[in-house]
JSON list of C-alpha atoms in Angstrom, two decimals:
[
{"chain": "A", "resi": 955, "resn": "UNK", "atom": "CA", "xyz": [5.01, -65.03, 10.00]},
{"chain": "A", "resi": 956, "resn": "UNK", "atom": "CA", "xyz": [2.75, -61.99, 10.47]},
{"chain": "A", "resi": 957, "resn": "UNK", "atom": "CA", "xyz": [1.74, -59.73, 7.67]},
{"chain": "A", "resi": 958, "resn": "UNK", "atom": "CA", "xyz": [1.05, -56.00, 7.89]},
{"chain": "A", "resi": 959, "resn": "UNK", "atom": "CA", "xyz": [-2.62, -54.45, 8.32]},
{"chain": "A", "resi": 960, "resn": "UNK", "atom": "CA", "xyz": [-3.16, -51.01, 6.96]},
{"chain": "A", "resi": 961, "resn": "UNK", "atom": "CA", "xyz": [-4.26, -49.06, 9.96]},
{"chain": "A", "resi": 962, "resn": "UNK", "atom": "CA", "xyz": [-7.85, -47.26, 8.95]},
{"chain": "A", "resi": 963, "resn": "UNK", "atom": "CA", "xyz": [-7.23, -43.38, 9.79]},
{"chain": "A", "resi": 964, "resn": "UNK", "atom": "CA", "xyz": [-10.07, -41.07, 11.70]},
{"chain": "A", "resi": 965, "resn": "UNK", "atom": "CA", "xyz": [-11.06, -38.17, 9.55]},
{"chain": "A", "resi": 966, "resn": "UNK", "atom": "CA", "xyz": [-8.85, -35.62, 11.25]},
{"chain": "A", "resi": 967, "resn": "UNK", "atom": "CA", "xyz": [-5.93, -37.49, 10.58]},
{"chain": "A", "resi": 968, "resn": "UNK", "atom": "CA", "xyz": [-6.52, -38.19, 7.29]},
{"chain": "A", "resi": 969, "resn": "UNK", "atom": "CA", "xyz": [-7.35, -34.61, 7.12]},
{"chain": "A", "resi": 970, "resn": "UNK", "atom": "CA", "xyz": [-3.81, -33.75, 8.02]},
{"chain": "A", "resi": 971, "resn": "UNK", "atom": "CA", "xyz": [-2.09, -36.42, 6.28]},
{"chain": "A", "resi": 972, "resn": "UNK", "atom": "CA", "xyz": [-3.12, -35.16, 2.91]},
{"chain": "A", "resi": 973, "resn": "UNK", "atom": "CA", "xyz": [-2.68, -31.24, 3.49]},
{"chain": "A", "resi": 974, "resn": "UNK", "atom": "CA", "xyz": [1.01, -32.71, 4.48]},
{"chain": "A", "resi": 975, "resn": "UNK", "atom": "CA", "xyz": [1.36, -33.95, 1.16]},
{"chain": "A", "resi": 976, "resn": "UNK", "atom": "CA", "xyz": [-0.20, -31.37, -0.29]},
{"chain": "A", "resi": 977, "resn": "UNK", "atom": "CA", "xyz": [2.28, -28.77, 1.08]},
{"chain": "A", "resi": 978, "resn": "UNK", "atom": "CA", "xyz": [5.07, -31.68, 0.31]},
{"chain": "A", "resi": 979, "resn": "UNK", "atom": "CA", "xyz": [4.16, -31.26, -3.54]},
{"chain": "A", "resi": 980, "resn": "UNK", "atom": "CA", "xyz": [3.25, -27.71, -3.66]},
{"chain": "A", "resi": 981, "resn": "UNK", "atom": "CA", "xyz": [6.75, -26.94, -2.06]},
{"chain": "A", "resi": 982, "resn": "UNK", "atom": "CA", "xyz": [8.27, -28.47, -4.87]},
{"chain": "A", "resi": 983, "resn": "UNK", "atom": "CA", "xyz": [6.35, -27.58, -7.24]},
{"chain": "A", "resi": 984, "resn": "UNK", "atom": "CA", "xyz": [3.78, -24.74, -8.28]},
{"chain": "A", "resi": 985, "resn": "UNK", "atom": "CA", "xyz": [0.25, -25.93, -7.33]},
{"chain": "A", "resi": 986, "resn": "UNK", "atom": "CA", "xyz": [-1.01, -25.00, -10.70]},
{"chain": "A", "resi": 987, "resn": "UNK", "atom": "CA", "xyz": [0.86, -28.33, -11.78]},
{"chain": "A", "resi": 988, "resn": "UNK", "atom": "CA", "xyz": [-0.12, -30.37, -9.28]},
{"chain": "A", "resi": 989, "resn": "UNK", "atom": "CA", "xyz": [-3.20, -32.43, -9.72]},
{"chain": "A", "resi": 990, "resn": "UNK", "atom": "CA", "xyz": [-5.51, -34.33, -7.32]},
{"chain": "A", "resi": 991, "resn": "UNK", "atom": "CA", "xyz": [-4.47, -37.61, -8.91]},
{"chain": "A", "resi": 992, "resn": "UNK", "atom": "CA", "xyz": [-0.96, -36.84, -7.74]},
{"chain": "A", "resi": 993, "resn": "UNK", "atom": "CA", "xyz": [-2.34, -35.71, -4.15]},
{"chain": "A", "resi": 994, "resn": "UNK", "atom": "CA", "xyz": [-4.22, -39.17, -3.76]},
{"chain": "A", "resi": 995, "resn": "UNK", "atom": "CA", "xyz": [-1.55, -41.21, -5.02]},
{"chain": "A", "resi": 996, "resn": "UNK", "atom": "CA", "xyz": [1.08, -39.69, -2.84]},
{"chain": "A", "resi": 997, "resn": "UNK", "atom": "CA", "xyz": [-1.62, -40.49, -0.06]},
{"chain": "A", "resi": 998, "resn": "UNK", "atom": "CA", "xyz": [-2.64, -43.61, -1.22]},
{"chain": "A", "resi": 999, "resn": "UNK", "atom": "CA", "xyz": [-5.90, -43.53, -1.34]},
{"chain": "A", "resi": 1000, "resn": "UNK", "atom": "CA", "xyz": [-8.48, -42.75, -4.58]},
{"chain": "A", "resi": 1001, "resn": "UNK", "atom": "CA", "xyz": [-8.99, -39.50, -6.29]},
{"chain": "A", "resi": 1002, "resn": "UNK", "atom": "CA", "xyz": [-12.82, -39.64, -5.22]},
{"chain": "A", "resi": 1003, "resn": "UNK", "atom": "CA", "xyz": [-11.86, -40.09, -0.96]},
{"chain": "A", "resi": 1004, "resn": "UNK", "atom": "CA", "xyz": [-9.66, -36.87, -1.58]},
{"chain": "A", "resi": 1005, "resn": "UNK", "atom": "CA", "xyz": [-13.44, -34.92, -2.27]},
{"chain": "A", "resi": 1006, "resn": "UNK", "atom": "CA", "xyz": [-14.76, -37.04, 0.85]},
{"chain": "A", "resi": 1007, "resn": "UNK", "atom": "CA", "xyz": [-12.41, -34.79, 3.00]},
{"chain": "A", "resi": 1008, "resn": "UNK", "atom": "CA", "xyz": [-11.58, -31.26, 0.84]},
{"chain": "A", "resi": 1009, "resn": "UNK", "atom": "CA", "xyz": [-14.34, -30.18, -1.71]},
{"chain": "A", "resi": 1010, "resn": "UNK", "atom": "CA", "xyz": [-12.29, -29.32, -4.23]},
{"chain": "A", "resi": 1011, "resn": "UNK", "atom": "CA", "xyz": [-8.51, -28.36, -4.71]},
{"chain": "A", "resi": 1012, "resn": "UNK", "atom": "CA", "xyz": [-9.06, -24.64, -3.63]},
{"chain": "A", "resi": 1013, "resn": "UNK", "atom": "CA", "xyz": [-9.96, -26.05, -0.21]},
{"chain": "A", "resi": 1014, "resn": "UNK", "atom": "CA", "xyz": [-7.18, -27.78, -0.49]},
{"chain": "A", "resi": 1015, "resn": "UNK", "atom": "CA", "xyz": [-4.67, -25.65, -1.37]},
{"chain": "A", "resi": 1016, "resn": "UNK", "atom": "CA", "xyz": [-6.13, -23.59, 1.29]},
{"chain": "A", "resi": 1017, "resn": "UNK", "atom": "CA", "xyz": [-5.77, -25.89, 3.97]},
{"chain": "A", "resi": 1018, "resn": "UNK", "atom": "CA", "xyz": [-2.12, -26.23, 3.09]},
{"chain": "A", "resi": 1019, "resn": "UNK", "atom": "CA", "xyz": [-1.26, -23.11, 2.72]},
{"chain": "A", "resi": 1020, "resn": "UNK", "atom": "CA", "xyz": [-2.81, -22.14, 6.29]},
{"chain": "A", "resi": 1021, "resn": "UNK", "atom": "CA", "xyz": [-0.18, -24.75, 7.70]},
{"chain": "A", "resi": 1022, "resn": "UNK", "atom": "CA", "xyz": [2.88, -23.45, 5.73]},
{"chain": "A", "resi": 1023, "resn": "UNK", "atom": "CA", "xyz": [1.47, -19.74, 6.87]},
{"chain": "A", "resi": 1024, "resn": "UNK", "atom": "CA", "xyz": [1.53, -21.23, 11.17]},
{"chain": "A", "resi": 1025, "resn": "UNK", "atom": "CA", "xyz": [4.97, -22.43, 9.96]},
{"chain": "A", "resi": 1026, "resn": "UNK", "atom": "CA", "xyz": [6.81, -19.30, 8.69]},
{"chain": "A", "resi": 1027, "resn": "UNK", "atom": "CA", "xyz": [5.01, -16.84, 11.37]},
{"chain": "A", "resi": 1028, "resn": "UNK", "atom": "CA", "xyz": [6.50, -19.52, 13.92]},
{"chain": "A", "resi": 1029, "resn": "UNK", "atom": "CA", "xyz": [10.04, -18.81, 12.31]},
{"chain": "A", "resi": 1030, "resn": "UNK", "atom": "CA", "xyz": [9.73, -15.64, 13.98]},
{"chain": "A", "resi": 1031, "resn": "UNK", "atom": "CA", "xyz": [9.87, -16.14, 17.17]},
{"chain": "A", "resi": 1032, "resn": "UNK", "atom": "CA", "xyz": [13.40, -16.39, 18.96]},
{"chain": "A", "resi": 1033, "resn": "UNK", "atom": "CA", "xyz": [13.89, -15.84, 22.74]},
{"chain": "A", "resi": 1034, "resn": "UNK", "atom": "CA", "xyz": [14.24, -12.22, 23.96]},
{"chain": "A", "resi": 1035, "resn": "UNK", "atom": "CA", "xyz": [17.99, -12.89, 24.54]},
{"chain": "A", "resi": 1036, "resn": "UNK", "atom": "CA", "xyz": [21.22, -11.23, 23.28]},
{"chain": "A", "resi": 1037, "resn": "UNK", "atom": "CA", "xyz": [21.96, -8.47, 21.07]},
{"chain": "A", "resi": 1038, "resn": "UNK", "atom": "CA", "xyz": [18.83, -7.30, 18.21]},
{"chain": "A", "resi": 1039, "resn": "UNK", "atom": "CA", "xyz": [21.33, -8.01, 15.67]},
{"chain": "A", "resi": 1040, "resn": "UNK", "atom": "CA", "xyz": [22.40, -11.40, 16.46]},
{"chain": "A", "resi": 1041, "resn": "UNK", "atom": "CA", "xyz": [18.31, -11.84, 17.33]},
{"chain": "A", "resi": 1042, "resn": "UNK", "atom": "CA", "xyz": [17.31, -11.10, 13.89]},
{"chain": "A", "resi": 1043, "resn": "UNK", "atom": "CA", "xyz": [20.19, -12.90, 11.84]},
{"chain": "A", "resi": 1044, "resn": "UNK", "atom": "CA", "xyz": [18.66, -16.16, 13.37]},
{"chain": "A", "resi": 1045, "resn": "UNK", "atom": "CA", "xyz": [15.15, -15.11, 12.55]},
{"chain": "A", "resi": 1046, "resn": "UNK", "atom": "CA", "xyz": [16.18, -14.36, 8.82]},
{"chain": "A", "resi": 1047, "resn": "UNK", "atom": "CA", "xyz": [18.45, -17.70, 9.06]},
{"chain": "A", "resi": 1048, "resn": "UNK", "atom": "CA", "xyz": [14.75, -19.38, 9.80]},
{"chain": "A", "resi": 1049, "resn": "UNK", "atom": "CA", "xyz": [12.75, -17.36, 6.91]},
{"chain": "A", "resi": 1050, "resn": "UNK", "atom": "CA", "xyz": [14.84, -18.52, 4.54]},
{"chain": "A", "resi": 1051, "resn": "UNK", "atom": "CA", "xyz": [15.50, -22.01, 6.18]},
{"chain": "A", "resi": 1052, "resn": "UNK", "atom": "CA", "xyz": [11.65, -22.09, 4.71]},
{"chain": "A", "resi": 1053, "resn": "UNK", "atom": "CA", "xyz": [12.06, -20.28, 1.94]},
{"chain": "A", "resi": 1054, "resn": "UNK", "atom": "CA", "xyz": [14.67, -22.33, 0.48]},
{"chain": "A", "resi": 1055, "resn": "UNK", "atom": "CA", "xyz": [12.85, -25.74, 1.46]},
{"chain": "A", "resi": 1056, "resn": "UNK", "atom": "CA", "xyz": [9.19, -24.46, 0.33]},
{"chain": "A", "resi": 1057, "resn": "UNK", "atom": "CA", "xyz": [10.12, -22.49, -2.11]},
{"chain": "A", "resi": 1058, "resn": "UNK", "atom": "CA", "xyz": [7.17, -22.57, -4.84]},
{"chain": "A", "resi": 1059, "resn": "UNK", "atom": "CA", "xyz": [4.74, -23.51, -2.02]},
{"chain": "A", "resi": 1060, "resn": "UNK", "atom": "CA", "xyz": [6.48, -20.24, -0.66]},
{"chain": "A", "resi": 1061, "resn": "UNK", "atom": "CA", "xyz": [5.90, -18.41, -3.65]},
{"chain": "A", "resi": 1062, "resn": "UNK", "atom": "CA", "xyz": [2.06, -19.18, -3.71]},
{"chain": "A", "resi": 1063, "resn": "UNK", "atom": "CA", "xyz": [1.53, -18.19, -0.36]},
{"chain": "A", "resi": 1064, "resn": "UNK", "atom": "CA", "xyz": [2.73, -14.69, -0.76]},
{"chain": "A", "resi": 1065, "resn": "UNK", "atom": "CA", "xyz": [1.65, -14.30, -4.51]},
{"chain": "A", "resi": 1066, "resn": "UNK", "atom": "CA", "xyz": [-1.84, -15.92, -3.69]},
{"chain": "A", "resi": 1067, "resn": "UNK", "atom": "CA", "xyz": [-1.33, -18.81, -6.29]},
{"chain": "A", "resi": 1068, "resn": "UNK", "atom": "CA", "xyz": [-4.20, -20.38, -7.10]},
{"chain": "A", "resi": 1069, "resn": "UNK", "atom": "CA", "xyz": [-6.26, -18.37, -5.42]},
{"chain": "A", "resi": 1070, "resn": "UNK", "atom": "CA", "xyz": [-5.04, -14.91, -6.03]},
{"chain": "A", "resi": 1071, "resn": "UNK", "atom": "CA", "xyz": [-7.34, -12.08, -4.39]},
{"chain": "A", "resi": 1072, "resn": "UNK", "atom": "CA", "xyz": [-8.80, -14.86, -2.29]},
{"chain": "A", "resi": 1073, "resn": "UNK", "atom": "CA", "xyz": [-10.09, -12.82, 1.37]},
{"chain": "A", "resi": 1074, "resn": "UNK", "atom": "CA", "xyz": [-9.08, -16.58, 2.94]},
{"chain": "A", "resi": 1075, "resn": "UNK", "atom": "CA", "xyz": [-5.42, -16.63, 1.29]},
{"chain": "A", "resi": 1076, "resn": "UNK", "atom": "CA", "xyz": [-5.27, -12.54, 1.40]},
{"chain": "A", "resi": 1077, "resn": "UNK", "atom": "CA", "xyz": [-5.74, -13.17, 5.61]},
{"chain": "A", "resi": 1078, "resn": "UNK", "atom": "CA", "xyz": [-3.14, -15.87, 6.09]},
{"chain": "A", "resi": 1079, "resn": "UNK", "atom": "CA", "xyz": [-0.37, -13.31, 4.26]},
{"chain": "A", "resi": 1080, "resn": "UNK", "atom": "CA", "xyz": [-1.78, -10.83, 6.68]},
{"chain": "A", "resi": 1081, "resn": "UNK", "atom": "CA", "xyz": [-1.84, -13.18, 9.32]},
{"chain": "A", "resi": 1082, "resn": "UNK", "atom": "CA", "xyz": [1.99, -14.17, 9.10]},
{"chain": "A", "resi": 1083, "resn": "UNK", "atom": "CA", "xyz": [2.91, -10.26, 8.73]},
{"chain": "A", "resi": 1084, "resn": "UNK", "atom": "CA", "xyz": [1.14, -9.55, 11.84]},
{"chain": "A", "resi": 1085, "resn": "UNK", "atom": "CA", "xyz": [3.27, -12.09, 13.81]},
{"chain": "A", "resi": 1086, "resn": "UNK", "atom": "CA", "xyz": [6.13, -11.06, 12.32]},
{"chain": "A", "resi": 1087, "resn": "UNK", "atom": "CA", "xyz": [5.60, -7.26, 13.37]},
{"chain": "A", "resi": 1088, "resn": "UNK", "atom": "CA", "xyz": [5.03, -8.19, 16.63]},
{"chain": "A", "resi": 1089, "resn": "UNK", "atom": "CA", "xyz": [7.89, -10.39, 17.42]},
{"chain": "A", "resi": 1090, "resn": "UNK", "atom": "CA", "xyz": [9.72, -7.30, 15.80]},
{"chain": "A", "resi": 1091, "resn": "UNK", "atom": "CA", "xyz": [8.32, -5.01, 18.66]},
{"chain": "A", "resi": 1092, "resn": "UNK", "atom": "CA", "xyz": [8.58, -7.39, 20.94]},
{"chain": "A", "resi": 1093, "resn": "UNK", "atom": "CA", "xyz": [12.43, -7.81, 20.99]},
{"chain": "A", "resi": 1094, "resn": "UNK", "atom": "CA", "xyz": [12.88, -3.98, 20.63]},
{"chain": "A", "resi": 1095, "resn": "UNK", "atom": "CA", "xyz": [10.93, -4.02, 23.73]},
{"chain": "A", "resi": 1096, "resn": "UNK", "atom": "CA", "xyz": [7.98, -1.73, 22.32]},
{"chain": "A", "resi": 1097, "resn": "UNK", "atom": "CA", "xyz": [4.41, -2.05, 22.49]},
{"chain": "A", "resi": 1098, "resn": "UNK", "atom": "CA", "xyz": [3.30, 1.52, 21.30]},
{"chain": "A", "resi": 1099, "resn": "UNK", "atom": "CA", "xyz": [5.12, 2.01, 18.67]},
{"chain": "A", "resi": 1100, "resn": "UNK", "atom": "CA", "xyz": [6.08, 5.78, 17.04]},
{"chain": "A", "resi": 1101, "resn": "UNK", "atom": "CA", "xyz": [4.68, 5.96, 13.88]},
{"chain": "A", "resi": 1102, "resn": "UNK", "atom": "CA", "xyz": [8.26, 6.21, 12.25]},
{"chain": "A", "resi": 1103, "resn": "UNK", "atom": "CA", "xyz": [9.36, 2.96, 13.71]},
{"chain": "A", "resi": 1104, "resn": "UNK", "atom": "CA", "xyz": [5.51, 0.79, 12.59]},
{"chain": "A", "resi": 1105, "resn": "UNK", "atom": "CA", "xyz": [6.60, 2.23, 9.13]},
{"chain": "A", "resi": 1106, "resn": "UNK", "atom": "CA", "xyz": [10.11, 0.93, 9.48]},
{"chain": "A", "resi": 1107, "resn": "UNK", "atom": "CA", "xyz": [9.21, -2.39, 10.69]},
{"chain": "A", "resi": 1108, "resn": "UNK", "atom": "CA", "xyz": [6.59, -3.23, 8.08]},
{"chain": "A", "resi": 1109, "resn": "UNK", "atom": "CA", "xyz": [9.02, -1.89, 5.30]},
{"chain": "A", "resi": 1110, "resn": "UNK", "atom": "CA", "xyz": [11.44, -4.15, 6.51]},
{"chain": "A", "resi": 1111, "resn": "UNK", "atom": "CA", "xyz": [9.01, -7.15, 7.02]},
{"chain": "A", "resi": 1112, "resn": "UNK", "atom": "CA", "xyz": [7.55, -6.25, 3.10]},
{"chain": "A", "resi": 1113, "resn": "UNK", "atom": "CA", "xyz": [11.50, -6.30, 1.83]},
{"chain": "A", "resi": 1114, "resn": "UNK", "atom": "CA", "xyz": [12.24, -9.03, 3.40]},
{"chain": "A", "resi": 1115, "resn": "UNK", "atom": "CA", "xyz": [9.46, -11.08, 1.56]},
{"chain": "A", "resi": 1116, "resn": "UNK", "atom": "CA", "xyz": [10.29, -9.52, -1.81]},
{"chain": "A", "resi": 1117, "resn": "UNK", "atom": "CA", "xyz": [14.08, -10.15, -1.41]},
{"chain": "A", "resi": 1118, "resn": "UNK", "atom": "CA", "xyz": [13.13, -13.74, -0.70]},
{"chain": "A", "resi": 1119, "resn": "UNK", "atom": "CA", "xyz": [11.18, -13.93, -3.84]},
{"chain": "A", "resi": 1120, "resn": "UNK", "atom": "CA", "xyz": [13.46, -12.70, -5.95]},
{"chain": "A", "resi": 1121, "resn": "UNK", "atom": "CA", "xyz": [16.22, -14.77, -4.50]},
{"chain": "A", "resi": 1122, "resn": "UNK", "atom": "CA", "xyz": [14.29, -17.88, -4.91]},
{"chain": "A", "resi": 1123, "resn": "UNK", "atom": "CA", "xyz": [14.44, -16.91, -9.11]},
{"chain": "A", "resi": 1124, "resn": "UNK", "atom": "CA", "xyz": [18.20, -18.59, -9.71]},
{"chain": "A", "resi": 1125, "resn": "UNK", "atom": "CA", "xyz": [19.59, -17.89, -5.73]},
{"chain": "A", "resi": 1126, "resn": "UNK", "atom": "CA", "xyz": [22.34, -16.18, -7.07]},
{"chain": "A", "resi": 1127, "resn": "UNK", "atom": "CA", "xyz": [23.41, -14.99, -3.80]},
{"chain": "A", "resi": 1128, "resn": "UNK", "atom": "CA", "xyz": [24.95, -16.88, -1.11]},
{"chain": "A", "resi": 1129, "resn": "UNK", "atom": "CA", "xyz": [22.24, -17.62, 1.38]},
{"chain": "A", "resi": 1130, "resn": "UNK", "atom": "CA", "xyz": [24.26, -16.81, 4.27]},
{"chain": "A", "resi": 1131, "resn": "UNK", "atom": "CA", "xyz": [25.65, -13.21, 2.69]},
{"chain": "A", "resi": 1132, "resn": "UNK", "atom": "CA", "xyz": [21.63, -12.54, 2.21]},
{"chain": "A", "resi": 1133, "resn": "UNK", "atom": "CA", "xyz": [20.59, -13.42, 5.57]},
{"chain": "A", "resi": 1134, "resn": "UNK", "atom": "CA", "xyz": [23.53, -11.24, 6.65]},
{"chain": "A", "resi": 1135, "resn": "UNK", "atom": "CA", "xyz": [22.08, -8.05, 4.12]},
{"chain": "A", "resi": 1136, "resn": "UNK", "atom": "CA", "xyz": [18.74, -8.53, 5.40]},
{"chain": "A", "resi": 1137, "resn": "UNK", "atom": "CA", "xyz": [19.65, -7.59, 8.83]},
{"chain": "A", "resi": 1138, "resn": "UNK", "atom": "CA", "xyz": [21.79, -4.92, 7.90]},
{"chain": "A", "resi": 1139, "resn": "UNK", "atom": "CA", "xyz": [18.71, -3.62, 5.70]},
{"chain": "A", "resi": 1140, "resn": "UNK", "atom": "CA", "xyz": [16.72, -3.05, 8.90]},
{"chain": "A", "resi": 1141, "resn": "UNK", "atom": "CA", "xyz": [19.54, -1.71, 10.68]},
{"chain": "A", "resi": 1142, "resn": "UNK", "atom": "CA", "xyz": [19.53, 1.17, 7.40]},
{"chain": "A", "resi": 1143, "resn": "UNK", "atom": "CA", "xyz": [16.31, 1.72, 7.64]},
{"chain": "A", "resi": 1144, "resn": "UNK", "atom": "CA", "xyz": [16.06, 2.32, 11.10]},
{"chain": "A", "resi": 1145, "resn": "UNK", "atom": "CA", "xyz": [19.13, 4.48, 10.83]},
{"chain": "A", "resi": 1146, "resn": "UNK", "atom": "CA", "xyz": [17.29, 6.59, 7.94]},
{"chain": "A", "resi": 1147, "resn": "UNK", "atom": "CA", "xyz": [14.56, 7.10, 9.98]},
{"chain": "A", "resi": 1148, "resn": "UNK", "atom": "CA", "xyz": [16.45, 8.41, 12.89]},
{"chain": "A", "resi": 1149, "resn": "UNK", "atom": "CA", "xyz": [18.13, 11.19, 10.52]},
{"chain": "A", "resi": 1150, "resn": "UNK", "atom": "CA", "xyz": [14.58, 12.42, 10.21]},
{"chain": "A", "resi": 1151, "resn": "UNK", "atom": "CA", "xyz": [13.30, 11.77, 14.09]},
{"chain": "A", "resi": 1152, "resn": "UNK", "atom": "CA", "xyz": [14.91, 11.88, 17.69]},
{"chain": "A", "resi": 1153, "resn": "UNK", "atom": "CA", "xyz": [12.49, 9.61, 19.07]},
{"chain": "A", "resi": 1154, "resn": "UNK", "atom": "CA", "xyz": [13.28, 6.83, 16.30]},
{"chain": "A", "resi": 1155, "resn": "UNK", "atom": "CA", "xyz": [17.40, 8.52, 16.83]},
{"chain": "A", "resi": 1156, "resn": "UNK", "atom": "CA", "xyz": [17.05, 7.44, 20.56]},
{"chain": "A", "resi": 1157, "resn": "UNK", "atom": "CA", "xyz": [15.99, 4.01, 19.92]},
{"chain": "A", "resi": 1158, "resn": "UNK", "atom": "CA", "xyz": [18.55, 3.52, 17.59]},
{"chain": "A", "resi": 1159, "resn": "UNK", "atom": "CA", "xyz": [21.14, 4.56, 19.87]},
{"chain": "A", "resi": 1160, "resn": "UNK", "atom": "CA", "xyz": [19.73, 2.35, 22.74]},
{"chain": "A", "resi": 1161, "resn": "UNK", "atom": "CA", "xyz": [19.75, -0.79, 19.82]},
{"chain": "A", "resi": 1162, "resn": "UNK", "atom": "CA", "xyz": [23.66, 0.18, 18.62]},
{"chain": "A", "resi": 1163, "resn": "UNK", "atom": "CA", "xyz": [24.50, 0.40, 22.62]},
{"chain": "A", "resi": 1164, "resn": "UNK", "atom": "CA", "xyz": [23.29, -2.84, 23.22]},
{"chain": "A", "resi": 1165, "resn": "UNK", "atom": "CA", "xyz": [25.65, -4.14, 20.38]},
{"chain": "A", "resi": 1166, "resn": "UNK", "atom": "CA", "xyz": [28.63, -5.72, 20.21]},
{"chain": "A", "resi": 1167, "resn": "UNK", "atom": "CA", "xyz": [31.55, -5.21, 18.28]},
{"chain": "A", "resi": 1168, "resn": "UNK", "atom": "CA", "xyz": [31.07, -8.51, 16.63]},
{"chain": "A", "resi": 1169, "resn": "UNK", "atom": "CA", "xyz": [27.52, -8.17, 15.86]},
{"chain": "A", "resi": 1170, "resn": "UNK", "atom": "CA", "xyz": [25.90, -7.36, 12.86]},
{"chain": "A", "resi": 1171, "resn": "UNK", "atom": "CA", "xyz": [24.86, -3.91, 13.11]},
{"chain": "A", "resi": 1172, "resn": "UNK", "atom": "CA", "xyz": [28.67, -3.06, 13.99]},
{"chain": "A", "resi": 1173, "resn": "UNK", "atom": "CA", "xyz": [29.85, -5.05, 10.87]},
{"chain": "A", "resi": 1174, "resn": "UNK", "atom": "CA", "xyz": [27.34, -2.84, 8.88]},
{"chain": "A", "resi": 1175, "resn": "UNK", "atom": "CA", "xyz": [28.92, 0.52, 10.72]},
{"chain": "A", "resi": 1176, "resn": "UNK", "atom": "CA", "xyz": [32.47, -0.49, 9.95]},
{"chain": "A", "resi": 1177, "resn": "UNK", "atom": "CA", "xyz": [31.48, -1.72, 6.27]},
{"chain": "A", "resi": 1178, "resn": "UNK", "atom": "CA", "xyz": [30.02, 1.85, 5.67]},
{"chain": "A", "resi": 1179, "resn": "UNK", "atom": "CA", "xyz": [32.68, 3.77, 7.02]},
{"chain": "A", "resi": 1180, "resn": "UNK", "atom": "CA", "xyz": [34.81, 1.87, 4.26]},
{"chain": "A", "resi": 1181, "resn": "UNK", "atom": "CA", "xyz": [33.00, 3.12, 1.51]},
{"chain": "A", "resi": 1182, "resn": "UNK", "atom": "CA", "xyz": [33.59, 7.08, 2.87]},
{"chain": "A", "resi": 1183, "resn": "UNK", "atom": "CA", "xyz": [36.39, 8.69, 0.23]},
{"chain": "A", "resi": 1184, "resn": "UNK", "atom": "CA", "xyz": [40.04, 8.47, 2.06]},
{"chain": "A", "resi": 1185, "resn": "UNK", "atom": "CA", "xyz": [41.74, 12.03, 2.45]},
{"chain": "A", "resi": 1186, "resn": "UNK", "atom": "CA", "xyz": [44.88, 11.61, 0.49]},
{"chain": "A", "resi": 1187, "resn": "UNK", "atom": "CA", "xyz": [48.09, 12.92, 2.20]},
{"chain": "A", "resi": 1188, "resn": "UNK", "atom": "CA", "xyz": [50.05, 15.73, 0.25]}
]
């Protein structure tokens, strides 16, 4: 009969284990409530070995937050294959895969949490917006972007964190209807822009060319043109 030895962990791993459970508790809920008791029971080790690895809980927090921040700007990349449309409703499927699993952990990281106005947390939000932008540009196949279309794109990378926010307060929406709205939001506010600007009109054209009549952007074409008032016959 053999019995079980606890392995000893190296300091890097240990390091990782407990901003993984960390993140675990702060996704469920808001890091305000969770304590470092909790943290070093769920690692299972002593309150005091927690400070032999993190400072304090800020540094913590931090650490976790940095790995939920690698996570979501990883949601945004998706092979440069296909229609935009179908392209983005898999990216947004992703966001809120995370959003809906991380939710208050998702919350701090784009509200600050505990540390609010933090330059460390204020760089990871910045951080995961800069990927985002640039997988944007990426699949639209743009690398110096009109000012008309940078605006777009960051609008639509700024809703879609809000929208995710607000969602997360009740979810009274059908995930899969908001993943669907979100792409037809960028799909409105590129078509805005283009009333205003031939050089954002002719990329819209090239995206809508590209499209399917299946896709997304046609579904939001066809759902528009059935909100127009009908003539009625005499």
């Amino acid at each position: 009969m053999t019995t079980g030895v606890r392995r000893r962990m190296g300091v890097e791993e240990r390091r990782q284990q407990l901003i993984g459970v960390a993140l675990d508790l702060f996704s469920h809920r808001s890091p305000d409530d969770v304590s470092i008791d909790e943290i070093a029971a769920a690692a299972g080790i002593s309150r005091p070995l927690v400070y032999h690895y993190f400072p304090g809980k800020l540094s913590l927090y931090e650490a976790a937050l940095q790995r939920a921040a690698d996570d979501l700007a990883e949601r945004f990349v998706e092979p440069m294959e296909g229609p935009l449309g179908v392209r983005l409703l898999r990216v947004m499927g992703r966001f809120l895969d995370f959003v809906d699993g991380h939710g208050p952990g998702f919350s701090a990281l784009m509200r600050g949490g505990p540390a609010v106005g933090s330059s460390t947390t204020n760089a990871m939000i910045d951080s995961v917006r800069q990927a985002a932008y640039v997988q944007i540009l990426a699949h639209l196949g743009i690398t110096n972007p009109p000012a008309r279309l940078e605006l777009v794109v960051r609008s639509w990378i700024s809703l879609a964190e809000s929208t995710a926010l607000i969602w997360l307060d009740g979810r009274r929406i059908p995930r899969a209807e908001l993943e669907l709205q979100l792409v037809h939001d960028f799909a409105a506010l590129a078509a805005v822009s283009a009333a205003y600007d031939e050089e954002m009109a002719a990329i819209l054209r090239r995206i809508l060319a590209e499209e399917p009549p299946e896709g997304p952007f046609a579904e939001l074409i066809t759902r528009l043109i059935g909100l127009a008032p009908q003539e009625q016959s005499s």
